[in-house]
mmCIF file of C-alpha atoms and ligand atoms in Angstrom:
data_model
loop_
_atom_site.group_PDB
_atom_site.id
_atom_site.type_symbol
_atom_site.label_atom_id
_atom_site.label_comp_id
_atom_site.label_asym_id
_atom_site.label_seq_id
_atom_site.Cartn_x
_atom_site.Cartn_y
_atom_site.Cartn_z
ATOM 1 C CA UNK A 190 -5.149 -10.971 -20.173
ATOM 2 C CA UNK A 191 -7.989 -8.960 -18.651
ATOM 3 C CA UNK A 192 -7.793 -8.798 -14.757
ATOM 4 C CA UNK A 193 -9.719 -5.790 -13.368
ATOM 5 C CA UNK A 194 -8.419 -4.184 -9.784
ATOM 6 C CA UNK A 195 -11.257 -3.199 -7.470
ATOM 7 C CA UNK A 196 -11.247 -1.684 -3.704
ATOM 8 C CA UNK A 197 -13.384 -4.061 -1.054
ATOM 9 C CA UNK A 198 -13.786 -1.303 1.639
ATOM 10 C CA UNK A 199 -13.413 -3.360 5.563
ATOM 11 C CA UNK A 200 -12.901 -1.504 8.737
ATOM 12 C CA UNK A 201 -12.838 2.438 8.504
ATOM 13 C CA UNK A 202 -10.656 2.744 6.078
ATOM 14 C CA UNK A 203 -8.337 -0.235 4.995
ATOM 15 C CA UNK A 204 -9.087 -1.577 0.802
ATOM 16 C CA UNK A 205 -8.985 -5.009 0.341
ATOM 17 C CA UNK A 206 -7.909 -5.399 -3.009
ATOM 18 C CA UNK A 207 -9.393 -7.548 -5.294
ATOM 19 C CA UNK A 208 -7.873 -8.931 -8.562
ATOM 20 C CA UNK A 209 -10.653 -9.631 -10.897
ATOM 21 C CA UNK A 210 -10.170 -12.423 -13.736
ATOM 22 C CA UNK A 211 -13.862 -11.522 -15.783
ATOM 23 C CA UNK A 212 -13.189 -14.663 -17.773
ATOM 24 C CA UNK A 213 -12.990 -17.425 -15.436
ATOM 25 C CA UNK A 214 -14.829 -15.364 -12.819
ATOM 26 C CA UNK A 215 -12.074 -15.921 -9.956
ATOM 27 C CA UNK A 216 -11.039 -13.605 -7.883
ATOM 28 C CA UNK A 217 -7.495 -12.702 -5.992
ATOM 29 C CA UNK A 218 -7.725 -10.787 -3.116
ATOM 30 C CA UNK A 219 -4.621 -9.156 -1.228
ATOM 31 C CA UNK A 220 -4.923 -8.340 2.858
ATOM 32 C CA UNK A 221 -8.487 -9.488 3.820
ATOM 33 C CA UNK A 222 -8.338 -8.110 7.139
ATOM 34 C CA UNK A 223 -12.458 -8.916 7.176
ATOM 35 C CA UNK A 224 -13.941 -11.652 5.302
ATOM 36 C CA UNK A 225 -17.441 -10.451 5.005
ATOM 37 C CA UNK A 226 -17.122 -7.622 3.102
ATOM 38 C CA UNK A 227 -14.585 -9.975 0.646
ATOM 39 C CA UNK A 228 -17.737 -12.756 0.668
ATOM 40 C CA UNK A 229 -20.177 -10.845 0.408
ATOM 41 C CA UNK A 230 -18.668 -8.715 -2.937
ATOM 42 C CA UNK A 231 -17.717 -12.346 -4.308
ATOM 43 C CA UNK A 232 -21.373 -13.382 -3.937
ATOM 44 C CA UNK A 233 -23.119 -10.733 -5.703
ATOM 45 C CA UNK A 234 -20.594 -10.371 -8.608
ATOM 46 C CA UNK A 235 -20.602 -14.225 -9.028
ATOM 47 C CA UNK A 236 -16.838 -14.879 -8.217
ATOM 48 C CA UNK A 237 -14.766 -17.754 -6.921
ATOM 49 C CA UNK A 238 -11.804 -16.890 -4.328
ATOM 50 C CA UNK A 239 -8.431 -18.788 -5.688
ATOM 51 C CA UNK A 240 -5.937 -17.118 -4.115
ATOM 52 C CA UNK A 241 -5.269 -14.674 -1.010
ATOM 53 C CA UNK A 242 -1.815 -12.893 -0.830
ATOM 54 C CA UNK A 243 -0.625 -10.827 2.040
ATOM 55 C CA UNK A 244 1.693 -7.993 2.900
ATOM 56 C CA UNK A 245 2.248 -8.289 6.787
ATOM 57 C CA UNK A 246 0.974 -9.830 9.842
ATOM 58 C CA UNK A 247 -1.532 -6.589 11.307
ATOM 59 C CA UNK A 248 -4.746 -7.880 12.297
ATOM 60 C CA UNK A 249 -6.763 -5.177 10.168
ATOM 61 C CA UNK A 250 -4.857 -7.449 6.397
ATOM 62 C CA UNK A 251 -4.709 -10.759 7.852
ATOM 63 C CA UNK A 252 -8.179 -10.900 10.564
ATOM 64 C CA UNK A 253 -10.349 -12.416 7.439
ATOM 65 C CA UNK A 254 -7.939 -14.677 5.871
ATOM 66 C CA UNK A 255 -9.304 -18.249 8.240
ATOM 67 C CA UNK A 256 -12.476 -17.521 7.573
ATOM 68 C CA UNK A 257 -12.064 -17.457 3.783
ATOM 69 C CA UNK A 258 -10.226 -20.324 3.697
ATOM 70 C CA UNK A 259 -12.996 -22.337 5.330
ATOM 71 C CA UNK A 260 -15.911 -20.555 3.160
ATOM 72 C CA UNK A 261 -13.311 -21.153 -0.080
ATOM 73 C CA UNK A 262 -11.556 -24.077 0.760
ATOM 74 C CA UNK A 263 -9.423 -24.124 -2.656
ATOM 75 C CA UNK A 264 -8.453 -20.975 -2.136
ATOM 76 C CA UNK A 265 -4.204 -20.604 -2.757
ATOM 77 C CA UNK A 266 -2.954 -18.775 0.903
ATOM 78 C CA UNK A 267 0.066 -16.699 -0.230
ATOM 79 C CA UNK A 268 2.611 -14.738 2.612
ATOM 80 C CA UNK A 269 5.754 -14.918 4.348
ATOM 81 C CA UNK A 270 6.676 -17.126 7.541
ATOM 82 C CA UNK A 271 5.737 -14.101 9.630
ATOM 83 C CA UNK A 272 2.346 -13.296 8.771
ATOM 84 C CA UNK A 273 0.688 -15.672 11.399
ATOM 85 C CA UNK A 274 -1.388 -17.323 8.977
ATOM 86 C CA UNK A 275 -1.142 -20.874 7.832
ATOM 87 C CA UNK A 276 0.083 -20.619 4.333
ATOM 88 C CA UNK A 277 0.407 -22.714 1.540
ATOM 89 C CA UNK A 278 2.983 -21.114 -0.593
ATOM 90 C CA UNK A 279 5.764 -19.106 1.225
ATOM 91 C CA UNK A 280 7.482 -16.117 -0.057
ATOM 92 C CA UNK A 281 10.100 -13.682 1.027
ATOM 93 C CA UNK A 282 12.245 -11.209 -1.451
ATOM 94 C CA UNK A 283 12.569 -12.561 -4.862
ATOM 95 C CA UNK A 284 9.429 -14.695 -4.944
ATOM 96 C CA UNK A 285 7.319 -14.791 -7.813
ATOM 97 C CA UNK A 286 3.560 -15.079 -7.778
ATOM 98 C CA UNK A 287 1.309 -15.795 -10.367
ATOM 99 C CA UNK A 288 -2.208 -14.254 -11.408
ATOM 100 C CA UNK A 289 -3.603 -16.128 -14.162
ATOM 101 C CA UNK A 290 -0.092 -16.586 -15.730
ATOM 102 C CA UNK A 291 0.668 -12.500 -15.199
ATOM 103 C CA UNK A 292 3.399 -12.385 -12.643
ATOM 104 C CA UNK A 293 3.763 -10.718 -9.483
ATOM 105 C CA UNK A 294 7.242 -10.133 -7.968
ATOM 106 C CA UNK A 295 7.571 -9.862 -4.309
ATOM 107 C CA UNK A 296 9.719 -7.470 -2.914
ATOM 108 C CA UNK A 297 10.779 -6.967 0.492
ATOM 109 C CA UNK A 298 9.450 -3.478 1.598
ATOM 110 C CA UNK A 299 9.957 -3.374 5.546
ATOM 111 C CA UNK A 300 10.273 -0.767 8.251
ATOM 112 C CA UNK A 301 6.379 -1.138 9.294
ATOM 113 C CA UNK A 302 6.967 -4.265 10.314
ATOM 114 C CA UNK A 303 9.954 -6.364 9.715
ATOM 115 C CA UNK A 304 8.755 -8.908 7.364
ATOM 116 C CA UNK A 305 6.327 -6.414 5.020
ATOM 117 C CA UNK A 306 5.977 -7.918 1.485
ATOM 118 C CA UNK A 307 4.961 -5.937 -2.103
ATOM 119 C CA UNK A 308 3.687 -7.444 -4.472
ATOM 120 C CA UNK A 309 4.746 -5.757 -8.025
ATOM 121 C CA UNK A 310 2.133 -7.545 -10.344
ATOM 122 C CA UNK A 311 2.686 -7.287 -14.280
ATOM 123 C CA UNK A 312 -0.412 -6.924 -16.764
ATOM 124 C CA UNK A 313 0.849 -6.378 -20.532
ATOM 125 C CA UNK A 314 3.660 -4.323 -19.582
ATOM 126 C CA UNK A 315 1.684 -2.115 -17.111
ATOM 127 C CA UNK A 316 3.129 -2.605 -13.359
ATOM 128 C CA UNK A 317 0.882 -2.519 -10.473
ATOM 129 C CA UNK A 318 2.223 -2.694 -6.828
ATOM 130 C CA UNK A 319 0.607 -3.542 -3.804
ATOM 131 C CA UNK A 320 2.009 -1.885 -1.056
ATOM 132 C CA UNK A 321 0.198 -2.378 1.924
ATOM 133 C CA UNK A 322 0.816 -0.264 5.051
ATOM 134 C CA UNK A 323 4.472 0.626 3.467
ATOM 135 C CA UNK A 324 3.820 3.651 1.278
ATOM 136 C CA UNK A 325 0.604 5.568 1.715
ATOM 137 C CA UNK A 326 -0.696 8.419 -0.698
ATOM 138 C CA UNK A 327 1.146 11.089 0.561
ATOM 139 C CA UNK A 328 2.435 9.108 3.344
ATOM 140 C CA UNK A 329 4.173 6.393 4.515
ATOM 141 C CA UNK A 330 3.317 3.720 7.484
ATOM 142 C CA UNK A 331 4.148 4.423 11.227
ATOM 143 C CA UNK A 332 7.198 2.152 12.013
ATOM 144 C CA UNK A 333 6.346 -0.496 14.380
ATOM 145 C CA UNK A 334 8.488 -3.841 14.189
ATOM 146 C CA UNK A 335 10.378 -3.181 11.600
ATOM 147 C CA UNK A 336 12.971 0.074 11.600
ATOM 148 C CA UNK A 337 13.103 3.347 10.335
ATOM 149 C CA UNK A 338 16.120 2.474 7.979
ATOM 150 C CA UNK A 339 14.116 -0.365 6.494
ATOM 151 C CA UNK A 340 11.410 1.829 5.980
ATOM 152 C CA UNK A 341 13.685 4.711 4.402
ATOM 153 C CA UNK A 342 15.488 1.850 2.138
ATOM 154 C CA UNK A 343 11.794 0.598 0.893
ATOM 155 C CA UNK A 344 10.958 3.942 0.176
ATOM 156 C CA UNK A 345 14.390 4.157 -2.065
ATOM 157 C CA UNK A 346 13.653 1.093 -3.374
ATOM 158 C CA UNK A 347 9.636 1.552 -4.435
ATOM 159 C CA UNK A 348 10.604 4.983 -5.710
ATOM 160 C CA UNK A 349 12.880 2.930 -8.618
ATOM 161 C CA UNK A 350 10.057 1.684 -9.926
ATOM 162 C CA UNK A 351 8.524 3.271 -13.442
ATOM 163 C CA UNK A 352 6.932 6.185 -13.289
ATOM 164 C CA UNK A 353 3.957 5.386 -14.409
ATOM 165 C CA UNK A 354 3.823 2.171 -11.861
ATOM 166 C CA UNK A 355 0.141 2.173 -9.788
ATOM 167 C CA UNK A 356 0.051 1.880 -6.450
ATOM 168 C CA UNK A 357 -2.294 0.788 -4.280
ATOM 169 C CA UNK A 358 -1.995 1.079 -0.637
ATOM 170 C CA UNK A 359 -4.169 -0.329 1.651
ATOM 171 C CA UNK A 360 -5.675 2.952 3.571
ATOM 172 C CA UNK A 361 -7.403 5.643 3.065
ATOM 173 C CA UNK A 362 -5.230 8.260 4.352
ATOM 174 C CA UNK A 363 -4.473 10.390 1.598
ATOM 175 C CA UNK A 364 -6.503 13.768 2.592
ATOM 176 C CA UNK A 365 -4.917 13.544 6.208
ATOM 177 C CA UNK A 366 -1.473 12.842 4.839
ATOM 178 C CA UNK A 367 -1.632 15.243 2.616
ATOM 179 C CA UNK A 368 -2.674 18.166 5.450
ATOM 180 C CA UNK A 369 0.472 17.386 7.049
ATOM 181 C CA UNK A 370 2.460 17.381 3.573
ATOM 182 C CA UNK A 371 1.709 21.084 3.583
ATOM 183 C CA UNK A 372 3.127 22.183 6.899
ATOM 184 C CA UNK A 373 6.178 21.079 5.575
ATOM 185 C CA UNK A 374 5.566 22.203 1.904
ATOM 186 C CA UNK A 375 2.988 25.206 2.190
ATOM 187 C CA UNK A 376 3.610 26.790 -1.059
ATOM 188 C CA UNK A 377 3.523 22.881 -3.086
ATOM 189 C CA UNK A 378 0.363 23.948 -5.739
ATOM 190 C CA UNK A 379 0.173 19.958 -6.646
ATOM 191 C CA UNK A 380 0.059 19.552 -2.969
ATOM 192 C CA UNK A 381 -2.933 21.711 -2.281
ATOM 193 C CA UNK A 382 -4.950 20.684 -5.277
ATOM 194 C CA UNK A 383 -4.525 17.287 -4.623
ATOM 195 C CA UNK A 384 -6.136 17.669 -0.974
ATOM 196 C CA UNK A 385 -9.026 19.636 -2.802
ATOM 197 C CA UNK A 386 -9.208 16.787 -4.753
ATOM 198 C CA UNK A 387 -9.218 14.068 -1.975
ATOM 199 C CA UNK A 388 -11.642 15.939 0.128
ATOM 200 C CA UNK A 389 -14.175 16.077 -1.954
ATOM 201 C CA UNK A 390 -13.738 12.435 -3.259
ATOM 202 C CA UNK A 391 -13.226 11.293 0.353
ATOM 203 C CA UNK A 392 -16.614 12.758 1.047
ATOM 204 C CA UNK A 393 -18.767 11.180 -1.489
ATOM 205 C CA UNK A 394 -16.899 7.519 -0.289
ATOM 206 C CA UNK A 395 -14.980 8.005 -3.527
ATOM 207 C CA UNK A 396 -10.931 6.025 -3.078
ATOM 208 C CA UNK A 397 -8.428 8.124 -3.601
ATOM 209 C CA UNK A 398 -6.163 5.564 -5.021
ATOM 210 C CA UNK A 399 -4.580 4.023 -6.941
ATOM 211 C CA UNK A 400 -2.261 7.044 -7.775
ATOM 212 C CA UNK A 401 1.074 6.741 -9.808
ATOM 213 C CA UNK A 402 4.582 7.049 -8.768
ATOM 214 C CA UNK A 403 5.102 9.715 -10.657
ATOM 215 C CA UNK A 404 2.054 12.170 -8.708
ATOM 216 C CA UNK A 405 3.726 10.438 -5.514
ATOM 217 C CA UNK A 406 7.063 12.118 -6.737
ATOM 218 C CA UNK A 407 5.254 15.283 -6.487
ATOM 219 C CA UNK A 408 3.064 15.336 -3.408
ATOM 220 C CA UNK A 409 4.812 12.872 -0.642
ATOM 221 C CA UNK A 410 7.490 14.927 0.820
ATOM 222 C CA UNK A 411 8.841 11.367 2.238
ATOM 223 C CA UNK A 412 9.632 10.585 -1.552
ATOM 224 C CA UNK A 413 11.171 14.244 -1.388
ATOM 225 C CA UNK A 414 13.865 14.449 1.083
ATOM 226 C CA UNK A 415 16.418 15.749 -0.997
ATOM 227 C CA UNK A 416 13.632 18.842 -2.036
ATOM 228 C CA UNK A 417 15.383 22.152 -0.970
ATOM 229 C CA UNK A 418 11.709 23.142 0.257
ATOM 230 C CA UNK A 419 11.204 19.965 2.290
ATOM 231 C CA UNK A 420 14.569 20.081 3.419
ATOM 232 C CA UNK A 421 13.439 24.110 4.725
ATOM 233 C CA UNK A 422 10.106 22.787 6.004
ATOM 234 C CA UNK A 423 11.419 20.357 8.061
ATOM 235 C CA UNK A 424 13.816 22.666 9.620
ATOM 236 C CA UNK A 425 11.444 25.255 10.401
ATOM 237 C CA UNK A 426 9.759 22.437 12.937
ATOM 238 C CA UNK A 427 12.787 20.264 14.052
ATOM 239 C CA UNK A 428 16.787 20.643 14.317
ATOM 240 C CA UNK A 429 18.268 17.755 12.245
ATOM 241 C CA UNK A 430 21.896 17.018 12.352
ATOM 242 C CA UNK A 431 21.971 16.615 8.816
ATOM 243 C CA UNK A 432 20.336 16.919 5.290
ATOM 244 C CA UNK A 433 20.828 13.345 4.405
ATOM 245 C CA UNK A 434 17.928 11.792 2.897
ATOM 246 C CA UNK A 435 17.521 9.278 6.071
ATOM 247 C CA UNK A 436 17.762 12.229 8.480
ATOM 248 C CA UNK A 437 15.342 13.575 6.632
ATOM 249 C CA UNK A 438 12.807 10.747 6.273
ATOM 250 C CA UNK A 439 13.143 9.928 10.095
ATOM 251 C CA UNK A 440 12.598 13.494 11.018
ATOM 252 C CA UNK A 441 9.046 13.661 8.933
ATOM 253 C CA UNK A 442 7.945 10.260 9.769
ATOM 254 C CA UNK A 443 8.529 11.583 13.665
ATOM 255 C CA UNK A 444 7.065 14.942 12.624
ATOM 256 C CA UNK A 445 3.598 12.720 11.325
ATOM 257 C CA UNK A 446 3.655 10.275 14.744
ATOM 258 C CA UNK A 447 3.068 13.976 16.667
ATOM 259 C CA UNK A 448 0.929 15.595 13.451
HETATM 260 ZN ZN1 LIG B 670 -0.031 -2.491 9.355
#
């Protein structure tokens, strides 16, 4: 099975990604948050919409999804009771979704919000995960309905996944994540290539992502709580009670909210 995984830039900076099935010509897309960008792609590259799947209910992944369902009216709505959209197949934890007979497990990865899906997609072997506002390069999402001990748990929980597991969040924050990244870890060489890297691709409107777990292992210091050095760097800007991993993670993510 050949499925192709392209960005559909919407907004500033949100990908709408777009599952690709060259053989059939249908197309998958996950968090339409616009749905002219997602028509207007389909149109020139010839493709059908058959399926939408989202991760949570934020207007900037769900604000497109009516209007592709009346411009593709076959079109398979995927997402959990909370998303605010009117689906047609409902998932939660556990769930399985299919792309052209590859299958996509859904995984419960909340703390943004409190209902925040994944969707862990398998193509020959290779695993693909789309995260949404969850895990950013670099990053992670601001906690809003969900709770900072979700959030830390997902985290735990993504960073089991194979190393060599894409991921493909749904911003483009990797440069500015990254600046923060290293006033906690100022001496992390990965680090400070990476944002060479980013800034120059950002610039020229190239996406940073998808990157692999294991280059998230090395530059997102909220994969790294248990890092002496990020331990150190997070001290140097905050008393924490504690070095445990969820002190830790709450301190940075309330460290970023003020970065
Ligand atoms: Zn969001």
């Amino acid at each position: 099975m050949s499925i192709r995984i392209h960005p559909i830039k919407a907004f500033n900076d949100n990908y709408i990604w777009t599952l690709i099935n060259e053989g059939n010509k249908q197309a998958i897309v996950i968090d339409p948050g616009q749905a002219e960008p997602v028509i207007t792609y389909l149109e020139d590259n010839e493709l059908e919409l058959t399926s939408i799947w989202t991760t949570h209910h934020h207007y900037d992944h769900v604000g497109g999804v009516a209007e592709l369902q009346e411009a593709y009216p076959m079109t398979h709505l995927v997402a959990h009771g909370e998303h605010t959209v009117d689906e047609d197949q409902t998932i939660k934890d556990g769930s399985t979704v299919s792309a052209w007979g590859c299958a996509a497990q859904v995984w419960d990865v909340s703390g943004h919000t409190a209902s925040h899906m994944a969707y862990i997609l398998d193509i020959d072997g290779q695993k693909h995960c789309f995260c949404g506002d969850t895990l950013f390069s670099a990053g992670c999402g601001r906690v809003f309905t969900g709770t900072i001990e979700q959030l830390h748990d997902s985290f735990e929980r993504l960073n089991r996944l194979p190393a060599e597991t894409l991921l493909y969040p749904a911003h483009e924050y990797t440069a500015s994540n990254l600046r923060f990244g290293l006033t906690i870890e100022p001496a992390n060489e990965v680090m400070q290539q990476t944002l060479a890297q980013a800034e120059a691709q950002t610039a020229q409107g190239v996406p940073t992502l998808p990157v692999t777990l294991a280059h998230e292992r090395a530059v997102n210091v909220f994969l790294r709580t248990q890092e002496p050095t990020v331990i150190a760097g997070v001290k140097s800007q905050v008393a924490i009670d504690d070095d445990k991993p969820l002190t830790v993670f709450a301190a940075l993510r309330e460290l970023k909210d003020n970065f």
